[in-house]
XYZ file of C-alpha atoms in Angstrom:
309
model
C 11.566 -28.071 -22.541
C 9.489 -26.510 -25.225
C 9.639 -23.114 -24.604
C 7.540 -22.079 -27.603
C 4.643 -23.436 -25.618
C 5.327 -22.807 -22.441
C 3.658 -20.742 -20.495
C 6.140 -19.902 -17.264
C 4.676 -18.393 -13.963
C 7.558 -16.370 -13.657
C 10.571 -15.349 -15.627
C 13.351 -14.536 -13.814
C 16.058 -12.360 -15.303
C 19.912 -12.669 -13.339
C 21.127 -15.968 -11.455
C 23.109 -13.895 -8.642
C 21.784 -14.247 -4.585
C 18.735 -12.603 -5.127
C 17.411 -14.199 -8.270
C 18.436 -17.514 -7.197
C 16.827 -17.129 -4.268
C 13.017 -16.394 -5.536
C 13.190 -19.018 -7.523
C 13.767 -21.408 -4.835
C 10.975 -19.989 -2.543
C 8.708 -19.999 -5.945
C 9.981 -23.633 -6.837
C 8.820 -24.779 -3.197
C 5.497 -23.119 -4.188
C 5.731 -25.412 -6.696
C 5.740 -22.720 -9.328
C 6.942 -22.908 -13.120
C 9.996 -20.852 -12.732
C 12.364 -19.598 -15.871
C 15.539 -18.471 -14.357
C 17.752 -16.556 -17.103
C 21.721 -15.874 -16.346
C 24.279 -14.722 -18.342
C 27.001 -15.278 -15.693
C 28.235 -11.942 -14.857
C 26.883 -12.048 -11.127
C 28.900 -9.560 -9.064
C 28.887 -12.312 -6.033
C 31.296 -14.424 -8.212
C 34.152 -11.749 -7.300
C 33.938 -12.067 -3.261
C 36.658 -13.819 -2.110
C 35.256 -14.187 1.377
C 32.143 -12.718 2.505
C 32.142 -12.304 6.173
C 28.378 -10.403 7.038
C 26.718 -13.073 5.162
C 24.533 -15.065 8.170
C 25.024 -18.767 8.763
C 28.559 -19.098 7.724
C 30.462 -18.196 10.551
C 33.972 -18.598 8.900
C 32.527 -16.753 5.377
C 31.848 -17.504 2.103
C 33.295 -17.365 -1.045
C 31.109 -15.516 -3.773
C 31.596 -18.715 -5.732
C 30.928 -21.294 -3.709
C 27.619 -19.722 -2.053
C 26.252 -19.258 -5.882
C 26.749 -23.089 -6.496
C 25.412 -23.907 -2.769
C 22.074 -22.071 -4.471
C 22.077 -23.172 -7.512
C 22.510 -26.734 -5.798
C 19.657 -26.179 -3.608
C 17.529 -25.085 -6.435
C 18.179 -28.323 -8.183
C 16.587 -29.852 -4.854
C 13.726 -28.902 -6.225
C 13.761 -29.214 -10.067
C 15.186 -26.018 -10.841
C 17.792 -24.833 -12.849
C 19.787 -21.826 -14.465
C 18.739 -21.086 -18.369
C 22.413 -19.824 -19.535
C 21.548 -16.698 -21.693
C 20.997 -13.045 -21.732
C 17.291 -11.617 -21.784
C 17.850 -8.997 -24.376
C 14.108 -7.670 -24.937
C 11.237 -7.606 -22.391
C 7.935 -7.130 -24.044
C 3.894 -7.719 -22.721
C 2.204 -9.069 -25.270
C -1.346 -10.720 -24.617
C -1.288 -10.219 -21.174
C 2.189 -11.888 -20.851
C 5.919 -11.226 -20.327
C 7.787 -12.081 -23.231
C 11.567 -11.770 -22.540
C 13.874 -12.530 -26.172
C 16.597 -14.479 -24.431
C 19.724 -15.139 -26.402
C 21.884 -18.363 -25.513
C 25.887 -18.797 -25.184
C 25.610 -20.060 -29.125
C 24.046 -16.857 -30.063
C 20.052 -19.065 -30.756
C 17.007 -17.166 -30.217
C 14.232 -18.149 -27.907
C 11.326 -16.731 -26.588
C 9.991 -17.037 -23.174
C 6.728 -16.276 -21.994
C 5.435 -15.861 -18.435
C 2.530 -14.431 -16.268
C 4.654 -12.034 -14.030
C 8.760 -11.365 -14.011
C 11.071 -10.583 -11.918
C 14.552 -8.647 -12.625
C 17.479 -9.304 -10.041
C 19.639 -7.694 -12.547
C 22.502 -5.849 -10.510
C 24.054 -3.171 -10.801
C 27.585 -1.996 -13.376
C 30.337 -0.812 -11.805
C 31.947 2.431 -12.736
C 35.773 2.107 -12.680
C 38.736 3.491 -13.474
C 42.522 1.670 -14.605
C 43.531 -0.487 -12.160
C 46.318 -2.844 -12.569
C 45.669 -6.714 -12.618
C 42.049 -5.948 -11.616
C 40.834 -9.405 -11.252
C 43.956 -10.804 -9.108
C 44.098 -7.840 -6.635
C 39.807 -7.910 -6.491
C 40.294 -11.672 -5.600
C 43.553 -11.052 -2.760
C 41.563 -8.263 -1.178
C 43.893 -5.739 -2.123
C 41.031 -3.533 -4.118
C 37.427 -3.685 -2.687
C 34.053 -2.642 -3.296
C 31.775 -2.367 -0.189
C 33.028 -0.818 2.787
C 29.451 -2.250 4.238
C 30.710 -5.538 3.563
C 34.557 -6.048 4.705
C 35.036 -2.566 6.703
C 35.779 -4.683 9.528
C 38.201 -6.649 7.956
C 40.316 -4.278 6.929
C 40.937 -2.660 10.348
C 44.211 -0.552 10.926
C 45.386 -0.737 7.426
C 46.344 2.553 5.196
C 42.884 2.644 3.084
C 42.699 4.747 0.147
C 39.221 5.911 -1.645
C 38.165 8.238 -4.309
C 35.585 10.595 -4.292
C 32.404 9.866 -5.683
C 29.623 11.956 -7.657
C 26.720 11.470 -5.539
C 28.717 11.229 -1.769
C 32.244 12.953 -2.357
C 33.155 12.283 1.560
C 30.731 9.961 2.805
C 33.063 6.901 2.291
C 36.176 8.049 3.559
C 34.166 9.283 6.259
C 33.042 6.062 6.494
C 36.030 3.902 6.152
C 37.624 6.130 9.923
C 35.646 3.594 11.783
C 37.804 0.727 10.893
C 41.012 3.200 10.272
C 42.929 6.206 11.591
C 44.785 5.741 8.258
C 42.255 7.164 5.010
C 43.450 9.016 2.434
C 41.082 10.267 -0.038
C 41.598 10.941 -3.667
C 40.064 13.636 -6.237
C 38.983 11.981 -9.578
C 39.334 15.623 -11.394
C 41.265 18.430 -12.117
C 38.279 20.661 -10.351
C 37.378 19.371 -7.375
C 33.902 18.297 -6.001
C 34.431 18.862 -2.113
C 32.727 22.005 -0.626
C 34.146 23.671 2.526
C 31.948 22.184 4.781
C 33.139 19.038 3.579
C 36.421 19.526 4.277
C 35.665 20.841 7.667
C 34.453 17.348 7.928
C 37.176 15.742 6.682
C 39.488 17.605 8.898
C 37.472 17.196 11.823
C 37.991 13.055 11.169
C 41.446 13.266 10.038
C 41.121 12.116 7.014
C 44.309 13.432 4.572
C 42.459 14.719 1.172
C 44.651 14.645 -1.658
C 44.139 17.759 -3.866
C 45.764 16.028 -7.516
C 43.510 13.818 -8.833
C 44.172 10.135 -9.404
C 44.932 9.262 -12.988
C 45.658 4.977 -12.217
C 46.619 2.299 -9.742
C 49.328 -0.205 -10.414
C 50.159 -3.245 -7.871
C 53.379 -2.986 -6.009
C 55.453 -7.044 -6.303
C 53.307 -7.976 -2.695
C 49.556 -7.007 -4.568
C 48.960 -4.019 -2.565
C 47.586 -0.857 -4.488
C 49.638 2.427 -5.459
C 47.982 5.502 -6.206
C 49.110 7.282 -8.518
C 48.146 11.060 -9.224
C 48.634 13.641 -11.715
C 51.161 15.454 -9.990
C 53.523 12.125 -10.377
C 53.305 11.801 -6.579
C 52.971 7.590 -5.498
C 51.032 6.893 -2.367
C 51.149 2.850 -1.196
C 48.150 1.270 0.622
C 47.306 -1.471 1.776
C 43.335 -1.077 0.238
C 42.014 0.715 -2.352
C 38.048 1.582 -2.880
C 37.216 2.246 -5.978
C 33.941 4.173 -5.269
C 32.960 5.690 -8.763
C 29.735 4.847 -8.671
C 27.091 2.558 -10.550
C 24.412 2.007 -13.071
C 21.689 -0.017 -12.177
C 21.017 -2.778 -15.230
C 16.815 -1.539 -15.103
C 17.173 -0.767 -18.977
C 14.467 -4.156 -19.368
C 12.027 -2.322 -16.974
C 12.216 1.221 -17.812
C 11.587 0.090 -21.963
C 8.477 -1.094 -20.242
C 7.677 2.041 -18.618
C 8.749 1.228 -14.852
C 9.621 4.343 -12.664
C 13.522 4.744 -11.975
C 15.484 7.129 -9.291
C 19.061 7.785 -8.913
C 21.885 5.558 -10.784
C 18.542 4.218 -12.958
C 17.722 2.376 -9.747
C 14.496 0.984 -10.068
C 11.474 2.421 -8.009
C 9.180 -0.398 -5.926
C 7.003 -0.694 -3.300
C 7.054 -3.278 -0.131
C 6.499 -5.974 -2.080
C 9.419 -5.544 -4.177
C 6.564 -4.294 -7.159
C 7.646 -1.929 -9.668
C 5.295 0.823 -11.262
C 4.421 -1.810 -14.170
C 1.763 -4.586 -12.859
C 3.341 -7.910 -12.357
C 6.742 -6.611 -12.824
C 8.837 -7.104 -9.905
C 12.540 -6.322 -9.023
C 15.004 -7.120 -6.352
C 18.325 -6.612 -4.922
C 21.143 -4.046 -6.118
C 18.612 -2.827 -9.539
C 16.560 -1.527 -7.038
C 17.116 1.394 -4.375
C 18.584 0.369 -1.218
C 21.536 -0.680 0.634
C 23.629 -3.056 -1.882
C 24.069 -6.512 0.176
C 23.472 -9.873 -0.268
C 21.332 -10.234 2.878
C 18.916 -7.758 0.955
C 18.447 -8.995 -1.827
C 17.857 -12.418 -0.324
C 15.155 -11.269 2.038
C 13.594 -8.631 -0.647
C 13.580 -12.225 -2.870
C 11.437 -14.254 0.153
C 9.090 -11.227 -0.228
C 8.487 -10.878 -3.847
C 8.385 -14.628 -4.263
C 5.649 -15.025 -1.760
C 3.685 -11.793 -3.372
C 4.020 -13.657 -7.086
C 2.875 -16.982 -5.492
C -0.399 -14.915 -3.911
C -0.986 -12.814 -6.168
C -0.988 -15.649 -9.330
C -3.675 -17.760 -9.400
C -3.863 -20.945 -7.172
C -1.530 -24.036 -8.247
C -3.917 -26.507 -6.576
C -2.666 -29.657 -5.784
């Protein structure tokens, strides 16, 4: 395709559930759709995703991106491999500078976009990351697999915005939480640990300086004060960054974590700017960002002018 003079109804920036997902709906509108991915999709490193509806056995992150991707090629769509490094208006258009795997230039211009950008991980050292993300052994939404990870000795850090809220959490599935400071001085105020008492949830006063894998992949914490504590899971929740730095050069409103701000129709403070899933406020699922897609799909589609037949 000539993308010099192309004129797309909607640029799409990130190829995970959400993204994919508008430009399905906006390909059955029979829309011009520019989907842009660099590859980095946090769905990639499910193993299994269990709350995802319609697959009553799971999912694996992997396999449900291709499933989309494959039912986006139903309908002549397809995944631009690149990274939109620049968003710009320029003549009443989106202009997003997208830079391919070979490091070439291109330009792509559209009437509205749409960022389904995710969200970046905080972390901290963690021994054979990938392996023990992919055997279940470290997770990263008790949402997600609380339930399958009932009765095991679960370990989780404290976190800026929610210091307790997760462990808290986590005693549904567990009588077994133990949860780690991530400083010397800690965050936890007395009615806090009230709370944590209350639950029985052991709080362990010397912060965690790194996590190795015992020889059967299961996580050991390791503090400052030398003192080991095996698990069985480990939750790294130290926090994210929303990936909004394409809106917010363009002047659209962002909250906490640099979470974008939108309305019901998934708009952003910027006209024809829209976001979905993780980038924006909200509960972090893939079920969310799927249904906020259906919605901001079907506002572009209404809102552009008609594609008459």
């Amino acid at each position: 395709m000539d993308f010099d003079h192309t004129v797309f109804d909607t640029l799409i920036v990130g190829g995970g559930p959400g993204g994919l997902t508008a430009a399905v709906y906006l390909r059955r509108f029979t829309r011009n759709v520019a989907l842009v991915d660099k590859g980095h999709s946090r769905l990639g490193w499910i193993p299994v995703s269990h709350n995802y509806p319609g697959f009553p056995e799971g999912i694996n992150g992997k396999q449900l991106l291709e499933n989309l991707r494959a039912q986006l090629a139903n309908y002549g769509g397809h995944v631009i491999p690149g990274e939109i490094t620049s968003l710009r208006v320029e003549d009443g258009l989106f202009v997003g500078e997208c830079v391919g795997p070979d490091g070439d230039l291109t330009e792509l211009r559209a009437h509205t976009a749409l960022l389904a950008t995710g969200v970046a991980d905080a972390g901290m050292p963690v021994e054979r990351w990938d392996e023990a993300v992919a055997g279940g052994a470290v997770r990263l939404c008790p949402v997600c697999d609380g339930f399958d990870v009932i009765d095991k000795r679960i370990g989780v850090v404290t976190s800026e915005v929610n210091p307790v809220g997760h462990a808290l959490f986590m005693r549904t599935f567990s009588k077994d939480v133990l949860l780690f400071e991530r400083s010397a001085e800690s965050t936890i105020n007395d009615e806090e640990r009230r709370q944590l008492d209350a639950a029985n949830v052991r709080l362990v006063g010397s912060p965690l300086v790194g996590v190795t894998m015992s020889e059967d992949l299961k996580p050991v914490l390791h503090t400052a004060d030398g003192e080991d504590y095996p698990c069985d899971v480990f939750y790294p929740m130290l926090g994210e960054t929303a990936r909004s730095d394409l809106a917010a050069a363009l002047g659209a409103e962002t909250v906490e974590c640099r979470k974008l701000l939108v309305d019901d129709h998934l708009r952003t403070s910027v006209p024809g700017l829209y976001a979905i899933g993780d980038v924006t406020r909200g509960l972090n699922q893939i079920a969310v960002a799927t249904g906020q897609a259906a919605i901001a799909a079907t506002t572009i589609h209404n809102t552009l002018p008609w594609s008459l037949r």
